Amino acid sequence: MVSPSGPSDEKKPQPAQEENSDTLKYQLLGPSLTKAGQDAVDQQKVSEIIYEASKGSKFFNHEQERDRNLTVKIERIRKEKARLERLDLSHELRRADEYLAELESTRDLSQYVIHVDCDAFFAAVEELDRPELKLVPMAVGKGVLTTCNYLARKFGVRSGMASFVAKKLCPQLVLLPQNYEKYTAKAKEIRAIMAQYDPLFESASIDEAYLNITPYCVDNNMNPEEVVQQMRAEILETTKVSVSAGIAANAKIAKISSNQNKPNGQFRVANERSAIMDFMRSLPVRKVNGVGRVFERELSSIGIETCGDIYPHRALLTKLFGEKAFQFLAQCYLGLGRTKIEPVETHERKSVGTESTFHEIGDKEVIRAKLNWVAQELEKDMARTQFKGRTLVLKVKLHTFEVLTRQTAPPRAISQAKDLYAFALPMLVKLEKDIPGMKLRLLGLRCTNLVSTKKPGINFFGVVAAPPPSRPALIENSDGNTMEHEISAEEAFETAARQEIQDEMNDLEQLSQEAANIPDSPPAAKSINSSPPPQWDCPICGRAQAADDRLFNDHVDFCLSRQTILQAVQDTSDPSEQGFSSAPSRKRKPISQSSSDPRQKRLFFQ
DNA sequence: GCGGATCAC
DNA sequence: TATGGTGATCCGC
């Protein structure tokens, strides 16, 4: 719902009904309540401080609105539940039980899956360089905290929190800027060790991974606890970073378990049905990956707090939350999860996007400059990932924190900044028309319906190159009225449509050629070799990127500098200029640290 | 297919 | 004074 109220939302007194602010306060505590290190914290007091620090801000008002909407939704759920309970639910009950039985028959207890999670990773890496930081509450991140050490958590500080709020909770908090290069290097060391235990391990993020250690246990005649104990000790010994781990029959329970004895601990749920069911029965649903603050409240409202509570409500779940949610909850109750662990490279990407936040902007010209900047960024990402998009999604966040998206399907797949901009602008213009006085705090672009432009490996010669004739640039004249924009936008569509017909025959061939010829794409794009080499995954973007050390390093440098630029440019008035000028010099990593190289390669090619 | 919403990290 | 970026999925229309 678009609030047409541009500047009209001066803070209204809002006194009439002093609504219950408990749920809002809980909401304001942030999403990372389940993180470790919060047990001894007085959450009541913390939420009061956060509430006071936030009160009256636009962010706060938006959260308040969301909270009100959720409260309404929950009331509907409760009413619906009451209505359903007066009906005959035997059919639903039978259907639920049949599904549970079917799920049960798929239970696989033969695998030892582990989830490894670094403890306060970014903070821990910083403490390695400056041990004195271990003695003070410290967090990494500027506007919003990325992570914090355990001393800081004692004050209620946590990741995702605005730093000025964190300072209120803990005035002596030391804030450090992010240094991805350092974290990436350290993560690489850790992964090198994990690869020895499962060469097909799955990186879930820079500081998390899943491993299937079943073969290792068999080969070395060890039980899983011993293996994990040994691996954690080895990681701590050689990288000086402590990790926690969960051991279970599947990824879902392993993930939950790794949080159980954090930091620097491990926890196992035995590969036995009864042990799993016992564990799940008392487990708060919020601990399960996929249950966030909203779903937690919805479930709580009908009496589900733990996974054990799911069973007596099984007949209601589909009607109240939908089929998928029912299936998800059924798996939670039974403690089922996937046992297949595979490298991330095998997953197919579905979208590529960029977004950036800035100070409130109302000026149309400045907004266009921002859009252009975002389009330039996305072009780089499209080149890096070697995709074009058949669908383009524009995302804006209004000054009120309300988020809107609009999408369009250009007549052919696009990836160049000028195309991204040209097809995004009409959507922006329409928003400007619909929301008079629109002020933005974020702009983003995302391509979906991806078309791969990866080189097919053949086709070195006979390039018909002939790049598509440049489309009308669709430059908005300064102070132009919206009419003109819309007309030129339609023209752009028509031109592009005509062009598509022309291009239709050789389109696919051309796509791959263009990808190989993009001048400022990261170096990896140039590696056209004859044999398919093993791929390495970039610790920044997490994707397989290059064939050898040098190209891999080039790519990582590219990713790193991009991150740094994005961070440096944030909230500057003219990003396209200042971003690059203020970008710190790129530091190369040593090529081919011989000793740590060969064994990290993946064995999945064949 | 579109837009909103939720979730993870 | 002030609350992130990337990617995925699901739901209701």
XYZ file of C-alpha atoms (C1' of nucleotides) in Angstrom:
628
model
C 0.000 0.000 0.000
C 1.521 3.239 -1.089
C 1.093 6.029 1.334
C 0.508 9.083 -0.792
C 1.442 11.187 2.153
C 4.677 12.678 1.065
C 5.614 15.118 3.758
C 2.197 14.989 5.350
C 3.119 12.565 8.072
C 4.249 14.880 10.761
C 4.400 12.967 13.959
C 0.905 12.724 15.197
C 0.498 12.684 18.939
C -0.925 9.170 18.894
C -2.140 9.253 22.439
C -5.761 8.157 22.112
C -5.223 4.488 22.812
C -1.956 3.881 24.534
C -1.370 0.710 22.608
C 0.577 -2.155 23.986
C 4.161 -1.502 23.029
C 5.533 -4.851 24.161
C 5.402 -6.445 20.752
C 6.965 -3.382 19.192
C 9.731 -3.367 21.729
C 10.331 -7.004 21.010
C 10.434 -6.195 17.321
C 12.946 -3.432 17.944
C 15.243 -5.841 19.724
C 16.172 -7.025 16.272
C 16.318 -10.337 14.522
C 19.343 -11.804 16.226
C 17.830 -12.584 19.584
C 18.633 -16.223 19.149
C 22.309 -15.491 18.979
C 24.512 -16.716 21.725
C 25.790 -14.485 24.495
C 22.495 -12.898 25.396
C 21.417 -15.219 28.153
C 22.589 -13.094 31.044
C 21.254 -9.871 29.564
C 18.280 -8.062 30.978
C 16.237 -7.874 27.798
C 13.595 -5.789 29.484
C 16.035 -3.020 30.217
C 17.680 -3.330 26.812
C 14.406 -3.000 24.968
C 13.536 0.091 27.008
C 16.790 1.741 26.014
C 16.378 0.837 22.373
C 12.814 2.050 22.458
C 13.808 5.393 23.945
C 16.705 5.811 21.529
C 14.524 5.088 18.525
C 11.293 6.767 19.516
C 9.981 9.299 17.038
C 12.370 8.437 14.219
C 11.049 7.518 10.805
C 12.476 4.081 11.253
C 10.601 3.743 14.504
C 7.350 4.914 12.982
C 7.693 2.386 10.229
C 8.388 -0.411 12.662
C 5.377 0.711 14.634
C 3.195 0.483 11.570
C 4.499 -2.965 10.749
C 3.845 -4.038 14.290
C 0.280 -2.773 14.107
C -0.322 -4.605 10.840
C 1.062 -7.807 12.257
C -1.095 -7.467 15.330
C -4.150 -7.159 13.106
C -3.082 -10.151 11.053
C -2.572 -12.193 14.190
C -6.003 -11.299 15.447
C -7.403 -12.642 12.175
C -5.438 -15.847 12.623
C -6.804 -16.350 16.116
C -10.357 -15.765 14.982
C -9.879 -18.178 12.111
C -8.458 -20.749 14.464
C -11.452 -20.416 16.745
C -13.753 -20.798 13.776
C -11.956 -23.885 12.484
C -12.016 -25.542 15.861
C -15.784 -25.505 15.827
C -15.772 -27.499 12.597
C -15.161 -31.162 11.966
C -11.453 -31.416 11.309
C -11.189 -35.162 10.969
C -10.402 -34.853 7.294
C -7.601 -32.361 7.914
C -6.341 -34.476 10.752
C -6.159 -37.565 8.595
C -4.465 -35.687 5.799
C -1.870 -34.294 8.221
C -1.178 -37.701 9.695
C -0.777 -39.204 6.260
C 1.749 -36.557 5.385
C 3.639 -37.108 8.620
C 3.768 -40.827 7.923
C 5.003 -40.196 4.431
C 7.720 -37.902 5.734
C 8.685 -40.410 8.368
C 9.328 -42.978 5.699
C 11.948 -40.724 4.171
C 13.972 -40.379 7.353
C 17.651 -40.985 6.740
C 19.819 -41.627 9.789
C 22.842 -42.899 7.924
C 24.783 -39.640 7.544
C 26.879 -37.539 9.903
C 26.254 -33.946 8.912
C 27.941 -31.109 10.734
C 27.477 -27.372 10.716
C 30.521 -25.277 11.559
C 30.106 -21.686 12.630
C 32.899 -19.285 13.517
C 32.445 -17.477 16.816
C 31.871 -13.733 16.385
C 33.979 -14.111 13.283
C 34.780 -10.554 12.212
C 35.358 -9.481 15.788
C 37.550 -12.504 16.419
C 39.719 -11.722 13.407
C 40.149 -8.140 14.563
C 41.150 -9.391 18.004
C 43.899 -11.451 16.424
C 45.514 -8.306 15.107
C 44.890 -6.287 18.241
C 44.671 -8.571 21.278
C 43.909 -5.648 23.556
C 40.478 -5.520 21.948
C 39.642 -8.771 23.690
C 39.425 -6.818 26.910
C 36.838 -4.287 25.796
C 33.377 -4.422 24.266
C 33.914 -4.116 20.534
C 31.883 -4.296 17.356
C 32.573 -4.301 13.640
C 30.525 -2.131 11.297
C 29.798 1.507 10.851
C 26.135 2.549 10.517
C 24.883 -0.897 11.368
C 26.843 -3.468 13.322
C 27.917 -6.567 11.461
C 29.062 -8.424 14.536
C 30.380 -7.819 18.009
C 32.479 -9.648 20.554
C 31.037 -11.424 23.554
C 31.931 -8.625 25.937
C 29.741 -6.291 23.919
C 26.905 -8.793 23.907
C 26.783 -8.560 27.677
C 25.438 -5.044 27.191
C 22.706 -6.170 24.826
C 24.661 -5.108 21.771
C 24.103 -7.383 18.793
C 24.540 -7.631 15.079
C 22.145 -5.687 12.911
C 21.831 -2.981 15.511
C 22.295 0.657 14.565
C 25.588 1.794 16.008
C 24.148 4.844 17.705
C 21.749 2.564 19.560
C 24.612 0.283 20.492
C 26.455 3.288 21.883
C 23.486 4.053 24.071
C 23.571 0.554 25.456
C 27.324 0.574 25.843
C 28.958 4.005 25.642
C 32.467 2.596 25.808
C 31.831 0.321 22.822
C 34.758 0.320 20.397
C 33.652 0.431 16.776
C 35.863 -0.852 13.992
C 35.358 -0.523 10.261
C 34.966 -3.699 8.285
C 38.020 -5.169 6.671
C 36.760 -7.840 4.330
C 40.144 -8.598 2.969
C 41.296 -9.788 6.357
C 38.178 -11.850 7.008
C 38.363 -13.403 3.597
C 41.957 -14.458 4.036
C 41.162 -15.970 7.394
C 38.098 -17.721 6.042
C 40.245 -19.238 3.347
C 42.567 -20.718 5.961
C 39.652 -22.214 7.807
C 38.115 -23.671 4.686
C 41.391 -25.256 3.773
C 41.180 -27.272 6.958
C 37.538 -28.139 6.527
C 38.256 -29.396 3.035
C 40.432 -32.081 4.538
C 37.413 -33.438 6.349
C 35.020 -33.112 3.444
C 36.311 -31.906 0.083
C 32.714 -31.379 -1.006
C 31.812 -29.166 1.941
C 29.216 -26.475 1.453
C 29.987 -22.871 2.344
C 26.845 -21.315 3.726
C 28.460 -17.894 4.149
C 31.867 -16.453 4.831
C 31.928 -17.935 8.310
C 29.663 -20.974 8.108
C 29.810 -24.317 6.400
C 28.142 -27.702 6.250
C 30.182 -30.869 5.998
C 29.296 -34.492 5.577
C 31.916 -36.283 7.624
C 30.528 -39.772 7.160
C 33.315 -40.907 4.815
C 35.944 -39.365 7.073
C 34.570 -41.193 10.107
C 34.612 -44.480 8.234
C 38.031 -44.018 6.697
C 39.637 -43.058 9.988
C 37.582 -45.275 12.214
C 36.521 -42.370 14.408
C 33.183 -41.335 15.800
C 31.764 -37.975 14.708
C 32.378 -36.271 18.034
C 36.043 -37.169 17.919
C 36.319 -35.940 14.371
C 34.699 -32.620 15.149
C 36.722 -32.190 18.304
C 39.852 -32.786 16.296
C 38.835 -30.491 13.477
C 37.904 -27.655 15.801
C 41.190 -28.025 17.642
C 43.051 -27.990 14.364
C 41.246 -24.869 13.211
C 41.930 -23.127 16.508
C 45.543 -24.222 16.506
C 46.427 -23.152 13.004
C 44.119 -20.184 12.431
C 43.628 -19.010 16.024
C 39.919 -18.688 15.392
C 37.485 -20.620 17.525
C 34.529 -22.309 15.900
C 31.442 -24.050 17.170
C 29.853 -27.047 15.569
C 26.679 -29.056 15.532
C 26.592 -32.756 14.710
C 23.413 -34.463 13.586
C 21.770 -36.645 11.009
C 20.811 -33.720 8.810
C 21.647 -30.108 8.060
C 18.674 -28.622 9.857
C 19.502 -30.135 13.223
C 23.233 -29.640 12.747
C 22.604 -25.939 12.209
C 20.515 -25.652 15.356
C 23.073 -27.652 17.295
C 26.011 -25.469 16.387
C 24.381 -22.676 18.366
C 23.825 -24.848 21.394
C 27.279 -24.653 22.947
C 28.562 -21.476 21.410
C 31.184 -20.140 21.679
C 33.942 -22.662 21.137
C 31.786 -25.691 21.727
C 30.073 -28.515 19.983
C 26.828 -30.372 20.406
C 25.514 -33.580 19.010
C 22.058 -34.955 18.507
C 22.434 -38.692 18.028
C 21.312 -40.345 14.821
C 18.354 -41.958 16.529
C 14.743 -41.150 16.007
C 13.966 -40.919 19.712
C 16.900 -38.621 20.426
C 15.859 -36.346 17.584
C 12.224 -36.252 18.623
C 13.201 -35.499 22.215
C 15.457 -32.698 21.076
C 12.843 -31.119 18.871
C 10.017 -31.436 21.370
C 11.350 -28.761 23.707
C 13.045 -26.666 21.048
C 11.568 -23.171 20.574
C 10.413 -22.854 16.973
C 12.372 -19.609 16.708
C 15.598 -21.604 16.838
C 14.792 -23.248 13.528
C 16.203 -21.696 10.401
C 13.292 -20.143 8.574
C 11.267 -19.067 11.591
C 11.817 -15.373 12.120
C 10.220 -12.778 14.349
C 6.974 -12.655 12.420
C 6.313 -16.356 12.096
C 7.308 -16.794 15.705
C 4.609 -14.383 16.824
C 2.022 -15.924 14.543
C 2.756 -19.406 15.828
C 2.842 -18.215 19.391
C -0.581 -16.683 18.992
C -2.137 -20.078 18.381
C -0.170 -21.757 21.128
C 2.899 -23.048 19.330
C 6.089 -22.145 21.140
C 8.155 -25.272 20.659
C 8.437 -27.779 17.857
C 6.631 -30.249 20.074
C 3.631 -27.920 20.108
C 3.284 -28.373 16.369
C 1.818 -31.854 16.598
C -1.422 -31.082 18.459
C -2.082 -28.237 16.000
C -1.304 -30.233 12.870
C -4.852 -30.241 11.563
C -5.042 -26.440 11.572
C -1.753 -25.490 10.023
C -2.542 -25.742 6.326
C -5.680 -23.662 6.668
C -3.991 -21.051 8.820
C -0.596 -20.728 7.185
C -0.710 -22.537 3.862
C 0.534 -25.840 2.501
C 4.217 -24.974 2.401
C 4.213 -23.755 5.963
C 2.493 -26.948 7.060
C 5.086 -29.080 5.319
C 7.869 -27.010 6.814
C 6.441 -27.336 10.322
C 5.871 -31.036 9.873
C 9.567 -31.420 9.157
C 10.392 -29.349 12.208
C 8.269 -31.552 14.413
C 9.859 -34.715 13.082
C 13.349 -33.243 13.048
C 13.867 -33.961 9.377
C 16.182 -32.100 7.070
C 18.386 -32.496 4.078
C 21.335 -34.833 4.227
C 22.792 -33.835 0.883
C 25.724 -31.468 1.267
C 27.227 -30.072 -1.896
C 29.473 -27.189 -2.964
C 27.658 -23.904 -3.529
C 28.924 -23.812 -7.090
C 26.382 -26.431 -7.981
C 23.500 -24.144 -7.081
C 22.062 -22.133 -9.881
C 21.808 -18.424 -9.374
C 18.415 -16.849 -9.893
C 19.068 -13.149 -9.648
C 21.778 -10.514 -9.573
C 21.133 -7.195 -7.926
C 22.572 -4.064 -6.390
C 21.110 -1.511 -4.060
C 22.337 1.405 -2.070
C 21.102 3.574 0.743
C 21.691 7.304 0.947
C 20.406 10.415 2.611
C 16.848 11.290 1.782
C 16.608 12.614 -1.748
C 13.655 14.336 -3.336
C 15.355 16.015 -6.264
C 14.500 14.146 -9.459
C 17.816 14.871 -11.101
C 19.790 13.606 -8.164
C 17.628 10.504 -8.032
C 18.407 9.881 -11.695
C 22.079 10.236 -10.987
C 21.716 7.647 -8.257
C 19.823 5.334 -10.578
C 22.547 5.696 -13.142
C 25.136 4.850 -10.533
C 23.236 1.748 -9.490
C 22.916 0.724 -13.138
C 26.676 1.063 -13.574
C 27.254 -1.105 -10.523
C 24.830 -3.726 -11.706
C 26.475 -3.841 -15.104
C 29.722 -4.793 -13.406
C 27.995 -7.502 -11.427
C 26.276 -8.841 -14.499
C 29.598 -8.989 -16.293
C 31.286 -10.627 -13.336
C 28.639 -13.287 -12.974
C 28.221 -13.598 -16.734
C 24.492 -13.201 -16.957
C 21.930 -11.107 -18.704
C 18.467 -10.567 -17.323
C 15.155 -10.977 -19.055
C 13.431 -9.189 -16.206
C 14.506 -6.001 -14.476
C 13.292 -5.126 -10.992
C 13.433 -1.607 -9.601
C 13.404 -1.263 -5.836
C 12.938 1.939 -3.922
C 12.693 2.674 -0.245
C 10.801 5.823 0.561
C 11.929 8.211 3.253
C 9.298 6.543 5.412
C 11.117 3.196 5.042
C 8.281 1.822 2.968
C 9.678 -0.451 0.252
C 8.248 -0.704 -3.263
C 9.317 -2.800 -6.225
C 8.370 -2.575 -9.879
C 9.436 -4.907 -12.623
C 9.496 -4.947 -16.366
C 10.453 -7.428 -19.085
C 12.578 -5.783 -21.738
C 12.171 -7.320 -25.186
C 15.523 -8.994 -24.843
C 17.902 -9.876 -22.055
C 19.967 -6.932 -20.881
C 23.068 -6.347 -18.800
C 24.609 -3.058 -19.878
C 24.237 -0.018 -17.699
C 22.620 2.066 -20.383
C 19.965 -0.585 -20.931
C 19.430 -1.131 -17.236
C 19.004 2.579 -16.796
C 16.787 2.984 -19.850
C 14.346 0.313 -18.769
C 14.420 1.276 -15.102
C 13.716 4.942 -15.686
C 10.126 4.535 -16.892
C 9.315 2.580 -13.767
C 10.853 5.298 -11.640
C 8.977 7.974 -13.537
C 5.705 6.205 -12.974
C 6.424 5.994 -9.274
C 7.188 9.700 -9.213
C 3.873 10.343 -10.845
C 1.972 8.102 -8.431
C 3.700 9.433 -5.352
C 3.885 13.208 -5.514
C 6.869 14.577 -3.664
C 8.477 11.156 -3.516
C 11.602 11.129 -1.380
C 13.921 8.154 -1.449
C 16.483 6.690 0.883
C 17.358 3.670 -1.254
C 17.489 2.667 -4.887
C 18.143 -0.799 -6.191
C 18.143 -2.766 -9.412
C 17.983 -6.527 -9.824
C 17.970 -8.773 -12.855
C 15.992 -12.020 -12.761
C 15.065 -14.617 -15.357
C 18.749 -14.878 -16.008
C 20.334 -15.946 -19.251
C 23.854 -17.247 -18.948
C 26.453 -15.652 -21.164
C 29.185 -18.042 -20.176
C 31.411 -19.013 -23.022
C 30.308 -22.296 -24.489
C 33.926 -23.353 -24.951
C 33.677 -23.560 -28.704
C 33.190 -20.773 -31.137
C 36.467 -18.882 -30.961
C 36.248 -17.493 -34.458
C 33.684 -16.398 -36.963
C 32.415 -13.723 -34.676
C 29.794 -11.611 -36.307
C 30.506 -9.269 -33.460
C 28.203 -6.527 -34.735
C 27.147 -5.214 -31.376
C 23.549 -4.092 -31.303
C 23.121 -0.544 -32.526
C 22.957 1.711 -29.565
C 19.483 2.351 -28.442
C 18.221 5.883 -27.876
C 19.964 6.881 -24.751
C 16.809 8.113 -23.130
C 18.512 11.025 -21.509
C 16.167 13.024 -19.439
C 16.627 16.680 -20.088
C 17.064 18.677 -16.994
C 13.862 19.717 -15.394
C 11.963 17.670 -17.935
C 8.352 16.942 -17.292
C 7.151 13.436 -16.785
C 5.253 13.355 -20.065
C 8.433 13.546 -22.043
C 9.954 10.777 -20.021
C 7.100 8.471 -20.662
C 7.107 9.101 -24.368
C 10.785 8.510 -24.707
C 10.386 5.448 -22.581
C 7.838 4.010 -24.961
C 10.060 4.831 -27.849
C 12.817 2.944 -26.201
C 10.599 -0.081 -25.918
C 9.591 0.071 -29.534
C 13.115 0.526 -30.714
C 14.231 -2.351 -28.621
C 11.403 -4.470 -29.911
C 12.348 -3.791 -33.505
C 15.864 -4.599 -32.671
C 14.899 -7.852 -31.132
C 13.458 -9.002 -34.387
C 16.683 -8.164 -36.093
C 18.721 -9.887 -33.479
C 16.504 -12.845 -33.059
C 18.437 -15.247 -35.215
C 21.876 -14.815 -33.743
C 20.856 -13.649 -30.353
C 22.222 -16.434 -28.272
C 25.502 -16.613 -30.099
C 25.892 -12.938 -29.715
C 25.240 -13.005 -26.026
C 28.133 -15.276 -25.397
C 30.373 -13.263 -27.657
C 29.513 -10.029 -25.982
C 30.315 -11.497 -22.637
C 33.783 -12.402 -23.772
C 34.343 -8.949 -25.169
C 33.216 -6.763 -22.345
C 36.247 -4.590 -21.694
C 35.968 -3.816 -18.015
C 34.617 -7.071 -16.788
C 36.762 -8.763 -14.199
C 39.757 -10.641 -15.516
C 38.163 -14.015 -15.090
C 36.040 -13.356 -18.138
C 39.111 -13.372 -20.322
C 40.284 -16.821 -19.481
C 39.370 -18.769 -22.525
C 41.264 -21.965 -22.202
C 40.790 -25.226 -23.877
C 40.232 -27.581 -21.005
C 37.683 -27.037 -18.309
C 39.737 -26.266 -15.222
C 38.722 -26.822 -11.637
C 36.913 -23.820 -10.279
C 37.563 -21.858 -7.119
C 34.902 -20.077 -5.239
C 35.355 -16.454 -4.404
C 35.033 -15.852 -0.673
C 33.352 -12.520 -1.327
C 30.708 -13.363 -3.847
C 30.738 -17.059 -3.053
C 30.674 -18.147 -6.673
C 33.060 -20.169 -8.707
C 35.104 -17.645 -10.568
C 38.434 -18.505 -12.043
C 40.692 -21.191 -13.318
C 44.011 -20.409 -11.704
C 45.578 -18.521 -8.872
C 46.298 -15.337 -10.692
C 42.875 -14.979 -12.191
C 41.330 -15.980 -8.942
C 43.277 -13.304 -7.115
C 42.348 -10.743 -9.699
C 38.764 -11.612 -9.259
C 38.902 -11.457 -5.492
C 40.606 -8.092 -5.728
C 37.800 -6.976 -7.944
C 35.216 -8.123 -5.472
C 37.073 -6.610 -2.560
C 37.537 -3.234 -4.118
C 33.923 -3.210 -5.105
C 32.890 -3.842 -1.528
C 35.173 -1.118 -0.291
C 33.952 1.347 -2.847
C 30.355 0.630 -2.059
C 31.036 1.234 1.563
C 33.063 4.387 1.018
C 30.588 5.878 -1.353
C 27.617 5.391 0.836
C 25.891 8.621 1.744
C 28.070 10.764 -0.427
C 26.373 13.220 -2.661
C 27.956 12.278 -5.956
C 28.871 8.647 -5.795
C 29.974 8.213 -9.351
C 32.824 10.619 -8.760
C 33.695 10.244 -5.136
C 33.442 6.520 -4.994
C 36.457 5.822 -7.049
C 38.538 8.711 -5.845
C 38.125 7.661 -2.265
C 38.626 3.994 -2.898
C 41.618 2.728 -1.040
C 44.361 1.158 -3.070
C 43.851 -2.475 -3.779
C 46.248 -4.718 -2.052
C 47.247 -7.886 -3.752
C 47.267 -11.147 -2.034
C 50.261 -13.375 -2.530
C 49.888 -15.572 -5.508
C 49.875 -19.263 -4.952
C 50.785 -19.765 -1.323
C 52.177 -23.008 -2.523
C 51.707 -25.031 0.625
C 48.065 -24.161 1.025
C 47.035 -24.512 -2.526
C 46.415 -27.793 -4.235
C 44.348 -29.520 -1.653
C 41.698 -26.878 -1.602
C 40.534 -27.563 -5.062
C 37.200 -29.147 -5.476
C 36.715 -32.573 -6.866
C 33.327 -32.048 -8.309
C 34.311 -31.788 -11.921
C 33.905 -34.969 -13.892
C 3.603 -12.945 -13.750
C 3.620 -9.038 -10.235
C 4.291 -6.870 -5.842
C 4.566 -7.362 -0.949
C 6.636 -9.713 2.867
C 9.651 -12.651 5.356
C 14.035 -14.701 6.215
C 19.170 -15.617 6.531
C 23.633 -13.947 6.962
C 21.467 13.304 13.584
C 21.167 8.406 12.909
C 18.765 1.726 11.309
C 22.739 -2.355 5.535
C 23.270 -5.295 1.128
C 22.451 -9.693 -1.488
C 19.728 -13.395 -2.634
C 15.898 -16.637 -2.036
C 11.140 -18.010 -1.329
C 6.235 -17.794 -0.514
C 1.586 -15.799 -0.713
C -2.368 -13.530 -2.657
C -3.876 -11.688 -6.418
